[in-house]
Amino acid sequence: MAPPHRGLPDEIAIWEILIRLDIKALLRCRAVCRAWLRATSTREFLVVHHGCQPTLPLLSRFDGSVGHRTLDIIPLDHKTGLVAADQLQSIARLDDMHLLRSCDSLLILCTNNMDDRHYAICNPATRQYAPLRQIDDFEVSGMYLHRSTGEYRLLLYPCPAKVRNAELPHGLHDGCHVFTLGSCEPPRHIGWPEAREVMFEANMLFHGSLLWYMGPENIKKDIIRVFDTTAESFRHMQAPVLPGPGETNLFEMDGMLTMASCNYAAAVIGIWVLQDYENEIWTLKCQIRLPAEVPKFDGDWDVLVTCSDEAVLVLVAFGYKILQIDIDGKLVATFHGRLSHEPLRLKQSLVLHTFFPALEGYVVNDLPFM
């Protein structure tokens, strides 16, 4: 008679415990036994595992000890909602590149040399990386998953200098273009040249649309420009009327579109929520008064408000210092780094994207990975 099995049944161990682990912990558990390695390598498991991962903010830091910039995930303590500054997870080394866009588990990187710009795409978890040589003549305005086809696509606009100097290559038109990752076809022209006003600004992906906030300093009224990623068309929606000039960013909170607006003069951050999406009705949910530890605004600090799966994250950066503020306006943590100008986030995935091998220069486990 076979001895009783002392451990947990594989069904529970795999689909109730391993499925909830973060990427690093899961990879370590694969070494326990071949059965776990096989079970956690199937596409079915990896897709469900990806759905269980939190969406976390990204932070760019310069490591003076080694002389290069790193890209880190900002983990939050599940109980306190505080940034675990001593547990920042470095996922990429950025020597001559910077993070430009993110979508799901994918990152778009761009060279720092504006006169000789090149792009690349990577998945930090699978360590897949490839240059994007087909789009060197464009600015990358956004990245999104096209739901009906399952394709990852880039929203592009010709580089401003080429448009201004009438130096567009043959066959390239003024206006928006769409490029399908892994396609051998050049970017497809879709028109909308009037969208140029937002093509180089920060955006966010919400319910299948890319959104840009357009403040009154740009167009004399508060609106949000919306790009429907299914229909590949633009429209406008009403933004909240803000009390004064300052920094704004859009993010998602509890399934609703949310805007954070920092009034520099009053040193107050307002959190606005779109309560009625169809009628475009916004309400002021709360105001966060910045603490005394934040210096008086001198044009050289940034505010970022975003929402992870655990909590609202309020960060104020000046110099090379980042302060975390809670929703009551109290300073709760301090760490070092620089914020990007938009709330870029990452939801890690071990699912292998099939478009990578189709890209020229595709590599695995090479630079820029740590």
mmCIF file of C-alpha atoms in Angstrom:
data_model
loop_
_atom_site.group_PDB
_atom_site.id
_atom_site.type_symbol
_atom_site.label_atom_id
_atom_site.label_comp_id
_atom_site.label_asym_id
_atom_site.label_seq_id
_atom_site.Cartn_x
_atom_site.Cartn_y
_atom_site.Cartn_z
ATOM 1 C CA MET A 1 0.000 0.000 0.000
ATOM 2 C CA ALA A 2 1.407 3.368 -0.983
ATOM 3 C CA PRO A 3 2.239 5.714 1.898
ATOM 4 C CA PRO A 4 -0.157 8.618 2.368
ATOM 5 C CA HIS A 5 0.812 11.859 0.690
ATOM 6 C CA ARG A 6 1.910 14.242 3.442
ATOM 7 C CA GLY A 7 2.060 17.432 1.385
ATOM 8 C CA LEU A 8 -0.692 19.518 -0.113
ATOM 9 C CA PRO A 9 -2.394 18.119 -3.205
ATOM 10 C CA ASP A 10 -0.768 19.486 -6.359
ATOM 11 C CA GLU A 11 -4.059 21.053 -7.399
ATOM 12 C CA ILE A 12 -4.023 23.258 -4.293
ATOM 13 C CA ALA A 13 -0.276 23.915 -4.288
ATOM 14 C CA ILE A 14 -0.270 25.006 -7.934
ATOM 15 C CA TRP A 15 -3.621 26.732 -8.435
ATOM 16 C CA GLU A 16 -4.074 28.282 -4.980
ATOM 17 C CA ILE A 17 -0.517 29.072 -3.845
ATOM 18 C CA LEU A 18 1.984 29.165 -6.716
ATOM 19 C CA ILE A 19 -0.456 31.047 -8.923
ATOM 20 C CA ARG A 20 -0.358 33.987 -6.466
ATOM 21 C CA LEU A 21 3.427 34.303 -6.097
ATOM 22 C CA ASP A 22 5.396 37.140 -7.624
ATOM 23 C CA ILE A 23 7.715 36.440 -10.554
ATOM 24 C CA LYS A 24 10.921 35.931 -8.546
ATOM 25 C CA ALA A 25 9.290 33.641 -5.989
ATOM 26 C CA LEU A 26 7.631 31.563 -8.720
ATOM 27 C CA LEU A 27 10.919 31.077 -10.567
ATOM 28 C CA ARG A 28 12.556 29.867 -7.345
ATOM 29 C CA CYS A 29 9.702 27.407 -6.702
ATOM 30 C CA ARG A 30 10.153 25.893 -10.148
ATOM 31 C CA ALA A 31 13.408 24.396 -8.877
ATOM 32 C CA VAL A 32 11.604 22.397 -6.165
ATOM 33 C CA CYS A 33 10.511 19.558 -8.449
ATOM 34 C CA ARG A 34 9.928 18.718 -12.101
ATOM 35 C CA ALA A 35 6.161 18.484 -11.602
ATOM 36 C CA TRP A 36 6.008 22.108 -10.455
ATOM 37 C CA LEU A 37 8.292 23.180 -13.289
ATOM 38 C CA ARG A 38 6.025 21.535 -15.887
ATOM 39 C CA ALA A 39 2.788 22.793 -14.333
ATOM 40 C CA THR A 40 3.952 26.397 -13.990
ATOM 41 C CA SER A 41 5.351 26.534 -17.537
ATOM 42 C CA THR A 42 2.088 25.914 -19.379
ATOM 43 C CA ARG A 43 0.468 28.843 -21.160
ATOM 44 C CA GLU A 44 -2.773 28.287 -19.227
ATOM 45 C CA PHE A 45 -0.976 28.705 -15.895
ATOM 46 C CA LEU A 46 1.070 31.707 -17.060
ATOM 47 C CA VAL A 47 -1.978 33.589 -18.351
ATOM 48 C CA VAL A 48 -3.846 33.110 -15.048
ATOM 49 C CA HIS A 49 -0.689 33.929 -13.071
ATOM 50 C CA HIS A 50 -0.329 37.185 -15.012
ATOM 51 C CA GLY A 51 -3.897 38.110 -14.065
ATOM 52 C CA CYS A 52 -3.009 37.673 -10.382
ATOM 53 C CA GLN A 53 -0.023 40.048 -10.500
ATOM 54 C CA PRO A 54 -0.371 43.590 -9.122
ATOM 55 C CA THR A 55 0.109 46.605 -11.370
ATOM 56 C CA LEU A 56 2.962 48.577 -9.821
ATOM 57 C CA PRO A 57 4.511 52.000 -10.510
ATOM 58 C CA LEU A 58 7.952 52.281 -12.114
ATOM 59 C CA LEU A 59 10.859 54.368 -10.851
ATOM 60 C CA SER A 60 14.062 55.438 -12.585
ATOM 61 C CA ARG A 61 17.135 55.619 -10.311
ATOM 62 C CA PHE A 62 20.782 56.492 -10.846
ATOM 63 C CA ASP A 63 23.115 54.112 -9.016
ATOM 64 C CA GLY A 64 26.273 56.091 -8.293
ATOM 65 C CA SER A 65 28.150 53.012 -7.108
ATOM 66 C CA VAL A 66 28.085 51.435 -10.560
ATOM 67 C CA GLY A 67 27.567 54.550 -12.660
ATOM 68 C CA HIS A 68 24.370 53.711 -14.510
ATOM 69 C CA ARG A 69 20.621 54.257 -14.320
ATOM 70 C CA THR A 70 18.316 51.425 -13.310
ATOM 71 C CA LEU A 71 14.607 50.875 -13.814
ATOM 72 C CA ASP A 72 12.849 49.689 -10.678
ATOM 73 C CA ILE A 73 9.428 48.437 -9.666
ATOM 74 C CA ILE A 74 8.035 50.269 -6.622
ATOM 75 C CA PRO A 75 6.612 47.590 -4.305
ATOM 76 C CA LEU A 76 4.111 48.593 -1.625
ATOM 77 C CA ASP A 77 3.668 47.012 1.772
ATOM 78 C CA HIS A 78 0.282 45.283 1.607
ATOM 79 C CA LYS A 79 -0.576 46.163 5.238
ATOM 80 C CA THR A 80 0.630 49.768 5.504
ATOM 81 C CA GLY A 81 0.452 50.962 1.885
ATOM 82 C CA LEU A 82 3.990 52.379 2.262
ATOM 83 C CA VAL A 83 6.687 52.198 -0.379
ATOM 84 C CA ALA A 84 9.077 49.410 0.526
ATOM 85 C CA ALA A 85 12.104 51.541 -0.375
ATOM 86 C CA ASP A 86 14.551 48.875 0.784
ATOM 87 C CA GLN A 87 12.918 46.334 -1.523
ATOM 88 C CA LEU A 88 12.954 48.207 -4.845
ATOM 89 C CA GLN A 89 13.152 45.564 -7.558
ATOM 90 C CA SER A 90 15.633 46.501 -10.301
ATOM 91 C CA ILE A 91 14.427 45.074 -13.597
ATOM 92 C CA ALA A 92 16.577 46.773 -16.230
ATOM 93 C CA ARG A 93 19.787 48.737 -16.680
ATOM 94 C CA LEU A 94 19.401 51.909 -18.715
ATOM 95 C CA ASP A 95 22.815 53.137 -19.888
ATOM 96 C CA ASP A 96 21.950 55.322 -22.869
ATOM 97 C CA MET A 97 18.178 54.819 -22.908
ATOM 98 C CA HIS A 98 15.169 55.933 -20.896
ATOM 99 C CA LEU A 99 11.695 54.521 -20.296
ATOM 100 C CA LEU A 100 9.154 56.084 -22.636
ATOM 101 C CA ARG A 101 5.920 54.044 -22.579
ATOM 102 C CA SER A 102 4.484 50.999 -20.832
ATOM 103 C CA CYS A 103 1.533 48.709 -21.428
ATOM 104 C CA ASP A 104 0.721 45.583 -19.480
ATOM 105 C CA SER A 105 4.035 43.655 -19.229
ATOM 106 C CA LEU A 106 5.814 45.550 -22.026
ATOM 107 C CA LEU A 107 8.114 48.577 -21.952
ATOM 108 C CA ILE A 108 9.167 50.924 -24.751
ATOM 109 C CA LEU A 109 12.684 52.329 -24.324
ATOM 110 C CA CYS A 110 14.164 55.274 -26.201
ATOM 111 C CA THR A 111 17.751 56.448 -26.673
ATOM 112 C CA ASN A 112 18.735 59.627 -24.839
ATOM 113 C CA ASN A 113 20.252 61.224 -27.958
ATOM 114 C CA MET A 114 17.396 63.260 -29.409
ATOM 115 C CA ASP A 115 19.279 63.853 -32.682
ATOM 116 C CA ASP A 116 19.743 60.123 -33.299
ATOM 117 C CA ARG A 117 16.669 58.567 -31.718
ATOM 118 C CA HIS A 118 16.082 54.805 -31.672
ATOM 119 C CA TYR A 119 13.514 52.648 -29.900
ATOM 120 C CA ALA A 120 13.379 49.192 -28.366
ATOM 121 C CA ILE A 121 10.758 47.000 -26.696
ATOM 122 C CA CYS A 122 11.237 44.552 -23.856
ATOM 123 C CA ASN A 123 9.470 42.296 -21.375
ATOM 124 C CA PRO A 124 11.535 42.413 -18.155
ATOM 125 C CA ALA A 125 10.089 39.157 -16.777
ATOM 126 C CA THR A 126 10.841 36.982 -19.827
ATOM 127 C CA ARG A 127 13.957 39.091 -20.600
ATOM 128 C CA GLN A 128 12.921 39.447 -24.239
ATOM 129 C CA TYR A 129 14.322 42.524 -26.004
ATOM 130 C CA ALA A 130 14.296 43.827 -29.575
ATOM 131 C CA PRO A 131 15.038 47.099 -31.392
ATOM 132 C CA LEU A 132 12.164 48.789 -33.242
ATOM 133 C CA ARG A 133 14.014 50.080 -36.307
ATOM 134 C CA GLN A 134 10.826 50.502 -38.371
ATOM 135 C CA ILE A 135 9.698 53.503 -36.301
ATOM 136 C CA ASP A 136 12.849 55.648 -36.063
ATOM 137 C CA ASP A 137 11.125 58.468 -37.991
ATOM 138 C CA PHE A 138 8.303 58.688 -35.440
ATOM 139 C CA GLU A 139 7.480 59.709 -31.899
ATOM 140 C CA VAL A 140 5.815 56.926 -29.874
ATOM 141 C CA SER A 141 2.654 58.481 -28.458
ATOM 142 C CA GLY A 142 1.134 55.390 -26.879
ATOM 143 C CA MET A 143 1.030 51.586 -26.700
ATOM 144 C CA TYR A 144 -2.077 49.442 -26.354
ATOM 145 C CA LEU A 145 -3.563 45.974 -26.783
ATOM 146 C CA HIS A 146 -5.985 45.843 -29.710
ATOM 147 C CA ARG A 147 -8.695 43.700 -28.153
ATOM 148 C CA SER A 148 -10.321 42.292 -31.287
ATOM 149 C CA THR A 149 -7.048 40.987 -32.767
ATOM 150 C CA GLY A 150 -4.920 40.422 -29.649
ATOM 151 C CA GLU A 151 -2.157 42.521 -31.220
ATOM 152 C CA TYR A 152 -0.026 45.019 -29.371
ATOM 153 C CA ARG A 153 0.065 48.264 -31.325
ATOM 154 C CA LEU A 154 1.876 51.594 -31.154
ATOM 155 C CA LEU A 155 0.274 54.972 -31.824
ATOM 156 C CA LEU A 156 2.846 57.074 -33.665
ATOM 157 C CA TYR A 157 3.322 60.587 -34.992
ATOM 158 C CA PRO A 158 6.121 61.770 -37.321
ATOM 159 C CA CYS A 159 9.017 63.473 -35.546
ATOM 160 C CA PRO A 160 8.195 67.202 -35.228
ATOM 161 C CA ALA A 161 11.457 68.335 -36.871
ATOM 162 C CA LYS A 162 10.734 66.271 -39.974
ATOM 163 C CA VAL A 163 7.200 67.676 -40.253
ATOM 164 C CA ARG A 164 8.347 71.249 -39.636
ATOM 165 C CA ASN A 165 11.162 71.042 -42.192
ATOM 166 C CA ALA A 166 9.104 69.062 -44.734
ATOM 167 C CA GLU A 167 11.609 66.187 -44.478
ATOM 168 C CA LEU A 168 9.092 63.350 -44.296
ATOM 169 C CA PRO A 169 10.440 60.221 -46.022
ATOM 170 C CA HIS A 170 8.680 59.064 -49.153
ATOM 171 C CA GLY A 171 5.284 57.550 -48.340
ATOM 172 C CA LEU A 172 5.127 59.087 -44.857
ATOM 173 C CA HIS A 173 2.237 61.477 -44.173
ATOM 174 C CA ASP A 174 1.546 64.092 -41.560
ATOM 175 C CA GLY A 175 -0.894 62.762 -38.966
ATOM 176 C CA CYS A 176 -1.206 59.695 -36.753
ATOM 177 C CA HIS A 177 0.105 56.252 -37.680
ATOM 178 C CA VAL A 178 -0.388 52.808 -36.148
ATOM 179 C CA PHE A 179 2.289 50.114 -36.039
ATOM 180 C CA THR A 180 1.562 46.483 -35.130
ATOM 181 C CA LEU A 181 4.391 44.905 -33.153
ATOM 182 C CA GLY A 182 5.880 41.992 -35.097
ATOM 183 C CA SER A 183 4.488 43.178 -38.428
ATOM 184 C CA CYS A 184 6.742 43.452 -41.463
ATOM 185 C CA GLU A 185 4.510 46.239 -42.794
ATOM 186 C CA PRO A 186 5.439 49.904 -42.256
ATOM 187 C CA PRO A 187 3.344 52.048 -39.873
ATOM 188 C CA ARG A 188 -0.185 52.583 -41.217
ATOM 189 C CA HIS A 189 -1.438 56.159 -41.694
ATOM 190 C CA ILE A 190 -4.831 56.810 -40.017
ATOM 191 C CA GLY A 191 -5.028 60.609 -40.349
ATOM 192 C CA TRP A 192 -6.015 62.964 -37.516
ATOM 193 C CA PRO A 193 -3.210 65.547 -37.981
ATOM 194 C CA GLU A 194 -5.071 67.824 -35.540
ATOM 195 C CA ALA A 195 -4.194 65.349 -32.758
ATOM 196 C CA ARG A 196 -0.614 66.568 -32.923
ATOM 197 C CA GLU A 197 -1.255 68.833 -29.908
ATOM 198 C CA VAL A 198 -1.276 65.832 -27.553
ATOM 199 C CA MET A 199 0.964 63.348 -29.333
ATOM 200 C CA PHE A 200 4.020 64.221 -27.266
ATOM 201 C CA GLU A 201 2.300 64.485 -23.886
ATOM 202 C CA ALA A 202 1.748 61.974 -21.091
ATOM 203 C CA ASN A 203 -1.250 59.666 -21.452
ATOM 204 C CA MET A 204 -2.926 56.720 -19.794
ATOM 205 C CA LEU A 205 -4.836 53.664 -21.013
ATOM 206 C CA PHE A 206 -8.342 53.361 -19.562
ATOM 207 C CA HIS A 207 -11.095 50.960 -20.657
ATOM 208 C CA GLY A 208 -9.629 50.477 -24.137
ATOM 209 C CA SER A 209 -8.853 54.163 -24.801
ATOM 210 C CA LEU A 210 -5.742 56.318 -24.565
ATOM 211 C CA LEU A 211 -6.428 59.574 -22.701
ATOM 212 C CA TRP A 212 -4.592 62.922 -22.654
ATOM 213 C CA TYR A 213 -5.477 65.848 -20.412
ATOM 214 C CA MET A 214 -5.555 69.205 -22.230
ATOM 215 C CA GLY A 215 -5.418 72.089 -19.770
ATOM 216 C CA PRO A 216 -6.722 75.604 -20.442
ATOM 217 C CA GLU A 217 -3.174 76.856 -20.990
ATOM 218 C CA ASN A 218 -3.173 74.824 -24.217
ATOM 219 C CA ILE A 219 -6.663 75.268 -25.673
ATOM 220 C CA LYS A 220 -8.445 77.736 -23.336
ATOM 221 C CA LYS A 221 -10.656 75.025 -21.831
ATOM 222 C CA ASP A 222 -10.322 71.812 -19.822
ATOM 223 C CA ILE A 223 -10.821 68.737 -21.976
ATOM 224 C CA ILE A 224 -9.497 65.203 -22.276
ATOM 225 C CA ARG A 225 -8.669 63.930 -25.738
ATOM 226 C CA VAL A 226 -9.645 60.277 -26.154
ATOM 227 C CA PHE A 227 -8.241 57.782 -28.661
ATOM 228 C CA ASP A 228 -10.499 54.742 -29.072
ATOM 229 C CA THR A 229 -8.021 51.905 -29.650
ATOM 230 C CA THR A 230 -10.640 49.696 -31.325
ATOM 231 C CA ALA A 231 -12.058 52.222 -33.791
ATOM 232 C CA GLU A 232 -8.688 54.058 -34.003
ATOM 233 C CA SER A 233 -10.400 57.436 -33.847
ATOM 234 C CA PHE A 234 -10.314 60.507 -31.594
ATOM 235 C CA ARG A 235 -12.947 62.397 -29.626
ATOM 236 C CA HIS A 236 -13.115 64.848 -26.712
ATOM 237 C CA MET A 237 -14.584 64.533 -23.235
ATOM 238 C CA GLN A 238 -15.036 67.098 -20.470
ATOM 239 C CA ALA A 239 -12.335 67.378 -17.798
ATOM 240 C CA PRO A 240 -12.889 68.849 -14.337
ATOM 241 C CA VAL A 241 -12.529 72.633 -14.090
ATOM 242 C CA LEU A 242 -9.447 73.123 -11.946
ATOM 243 C CA PRO A 243 -8.967 76.074 -9.569
ATOM 244 C CA GLY A 244 -5.489 77.084 -10.723
ATOM 245 C CA PRO A 245 -2.391 76.126 -12.723
ATOM 246 C CA GLY A 246 -0.377 73.109 -11.638
ATOM 247 C CA GLU A 247 0.653 69.602 -12.486
ATOM 248 C CA THR A 248 -1.981 67.006 -13.389
ATOM 249 C CA ASN A 249 -2.039 63.318 -14.121
ATOM 250 C CA LEU A 250 -4.730 60.758 -14.909
ATOM 251 C CA PHE A 251 -4.969 57.322 -13.316
ATOM 252 C CA GLU A 252 -7.505 54.615 -12.492
ATOM 253 C CA MET A 253 -8.849 54.136 -8.981
ATOM 254 C CA ASP A 254 -11.500 51.580 -8.001
ATOM 255 C CA GLY A 255 -12.367 51.123 -11.674
ATOM 256 C CA MET A 256 -13.049 54.838 -12.212
ATOM 257 C CA LEU A 257 -11.139 57.463 -14.172
ATOM 258 C CA THR A 258 -9.380 59.735 -11.688
ATOM 259 C CA MET A 259 -7.393 62.957 -12.033
ATOM 260 C CA ALA A 260 -4.876 64.374 -9.581
ATOM 261 C CA SER A 261 -4.179 68.095 -9.800
ATOM 262 C CA CYS A 262 -1.494 69.834 -7.761
ATOM 263 C CA ASN A 263 -2.177 73.508 -7.125
ATOM 264 C CA TYR A 264 1.345 74.860 -6.659
ATOM 265 C CA ALA A 265 0.311 78.159 -5.059
ATOM 266 C CA ALA A 266 -1.882 76.487 -2.434
ATOM 267 C CA ALA A 267 0.361 73.391 -2.072
ATOM 268 C CA VAL A 268 -2.749 71.218 -2.342
ATOM 269 C CA ILE A 269 -3.428 68.115 -4.428
ATOM 270 C CA GLY A 270 -7.040 67.635 -5.517
ATOM 271 C CA ILE A 271 -8.302 64.140 -6.385
ATOM 272 C CA TRP A 272 -11.150 64.246 -8.921
ATOM 273 C CA VAL A 273 -13.244 61.201 -9.872
ATOM 274 C CA LEU A 274 -15.383 60.771 -12.990
ATOM 275 C CA GLN A 275 -18.554 59.576 -11.267
ATOM 276 C CA ASP A 276 -20.719 59.536 -14.410
ATOM 277 C CA TYR A 277 -18.737 58.454 -17.468
ATOM 278 C CA GLU A 278 -21.546 58.878 -20.010
ATOM 279 C CA ASN A 279 -22.540 62.373 -18.842
ATOM 280 C CA GLU A 280 -18.928 63.343 -18.054
ATOM 281 C CA ILE A 281 -19.642 64.468 -14.486
ATOM 282 C CA TRP A 282 -16.621 64.883 -12.193
ATOM 283 C CA THR A 283 -16.622 65.235 -8.418
ATOM 284 C CA LEU A 284 -13.852 66.330 -6.058
ATOM 285 C CA LYS A 285 -13.212 63.269 -3.895
ATOM 286 C CA CYS A 286 -10.615 64.744 -1.545
ATOM 287 C CA GLN A 287 -7.832 67.288 -1.131
ATOM 288 C CA ILE A 288 -4.351 66.490 0.141
ATOM 289 C CA ARG A 289 -2.415 69.369 1.689
ATOM 290 C CA LEU A 290 1.335 68.928 1.232
ATOM 291 C CA PRO A 291 3.303 68.780 4.499
ATOM 292 C CA ALA A 292 5.952 71.277 5.622
ATOM 293 C CA GLU A 293 8.726 68.884 4.545
ATOM 294 C CA VAL A 294 7.906 69.677 0.894
ATOM 295 C CA PRO A 295 9.834 72.823 -0.071
ATOM 296 C CA LYS A 296 8.098 75.819 -1.598
ATOM 297 C CA PHE A 297 7.567 75.249 -5.306
ATOM 298 C CA ASP A 298 10.421 76.718 -7.364
ATOM 299 C CA GLY A 299 9.702 75.072 -10.703
ATOM 300 C CA ASP A 300 11.966 72.111 -9.946
ATOM 301 C CA TRP A 301 9.789 69.484 -8.329
ATOM 302 C CA ASP A 302 7.330 66.928 -9.672
ATOM 303 C CA VAL A 303 4.177 65.403 -8.241
ATOM 304 C CA LEU A 304 2.901 61.964 -9.167
ATOM 305 C CA VAL A 305 -0.323 60.431 -7.912
ATOM 306 C CA THR A 306 -1.210 56.951 -9.022
ATOM 307 C CA CYS A 307 -2.960 53.878 -7.698
ATOM 308 C CA SER A 308 -1.478 50.429 -7.301
ATOM 309 C CA ASP A 309 -3.667 47.439 -6.582
ATOM 310 C CA GLU A 310 -3.160 48.106 -2.852
ATOM 311 C CA ALA A 311 -3.329 51.866 -2.295
ATOM 312 C CA VAL A 312 -3.221 55.396 -3.641
ATOM 313 C CA LEU A 313 0.406 56.430 -4.033
ATOM 314 C CA VAL A 314 1.339 60.128 -3.696
ATOM 315 C CA LEU A 315 4.963 60.975 -4.499
ATOM 316 C CA VAL A 316 6.644 64.397 -4.551
ATOM 317 C CA ALA A 317 10.112 64.578 -6.082
ATOM 318 C CA PHE A 318 12.649 67.374 -5.899
ATOM 319 C CA GLY A 319 16.345 67.096 -6.608
ATOM 320 C CA TYR A 320 17.125 63.407 -6.163
ATOM 321 C CA LYS A 321 14.770 62.908 -3.220
ATOM 322 C CA ILE A 322 11.262 61.419 -3.344
ATOM 323 C CA LEU A 323 8.740 61.899 -0.538
ATOM 324 C CA GLN A 324 5.709 59.661 -0.070
ATOM 325 C CA ILE A 325 2.653 61.477 1.309
ATOM 326 C CA ASP A 326 -0.449 59.742 2.642
ATOM 327 C CA ILE A 327 -3.975 60.921 1.844
ATOM 328 C CA ASP A 328 -4.024 62.866 5.134
ATOM 329 C CA GLY A 329 -1.070 64.966 3.961
ATOM 330 C CA LYS A 330 1.493 63.370 6.277
ATOM 331 C CA LEU A 331 5.029 62.447 5.244
ATOM 332 C CA VAL A 332 5.325 58.670 5.603
ATOM 333 C CA ALA A 333 8.489 57.690 3.689
ATOM 334 C CA THR A 334 11.549 59.124 1.961
ATOM 335 C CA PHE A 335 13.757 57.483 -0.647
ATOM 336 C CA HIS A 336 16.001 58.396 -3.570
ATOM 337 C CA GLY A 337 15.346 58.405 -7.297
ATOM 338 C CA ARG A 338 13.717 60.375 -10.085
ATOM 339 C CA LEU A 339 10.118 60.177 -11.247
ATOM 340 C CA SER A 340 9.115 59.913 -14.873
ATOM 341 C CA HIS A 341 6.814 62.674 -16.130
ATOM 342 C CA GLU A 342 3.876 60.294 -16.328
ATOM 343 C CA PRO A 343 2.578 57.460 -14.125
ATOM 344 C CA LEU A 344 4.095 54.496 -15.983
ATOM 345 C CA ARG A 345 3.265 51.119 -14.500
ATOM 346 C CA LEU A 346 4.059 47.455 -15.089
ATOM 347 C CA LYS A 347 2.049 44.254 -14.651
ATOM 348 C CA GLN A 348 4.663 41.522 -14.935
ATOM 349 C CA SER A 349 4.113 38.424 -17.053
ATOM 350 C CA LEU A 350 6.051 35.272 -17.937
ATOM 351 C CA VAL A 351 3.897 34.733 -21.036
ATOM 352 C CA LEU A 352 6.183 34.689 -24.077
ATOM 353 C CA HIS A 353 5.039 37.244 -26.646
ATOM 354 C CA THR A 354 5.141 35.680 -30.090
ATOM 355 C CA PHE A 355 5.907 38.918 -31.940
ATOM 356 C CA PHE A 356 9.425 39.228 -30.477
ATOM 357 C CA PRO A 357 11.165 36.649 -32.750
ATOM 358 C CA ALA A 358 9.765 38.497 -35.784
ATOM 359 C CA LEU A 359 11.688 41.657 -34.820
ATOM 360 C CA GLU A 360 15.188 42.117 -36.243
ATOM 361 C CA GLY A 361 17.839 42.094 -33.526
ATOM 362 C CA TYR A 362 15.714 40.100 -31.048
ATOM 363 C CA VAL A 363 17.694 38.770 -28.052
ATOM 364 C CA VAL A 364 17.018 37.141 -24.682
ATOM 365 C CA ASN A 365 19.016 37.608 -21.462
ATOM 366 C CA ASP A 366 21.140 40.402 -22.875
ATOM 367 C CA LEU A 367 21.386 44.106 -22.113
ATOM 368 C CA PRO A 368 19.511 46.027 -20.747
ATOM 369 C CA PHE A 369 18.598 43.363 -18.185
ATOM 370 C CA MET A 370 20.300 43.135 -14.805
#
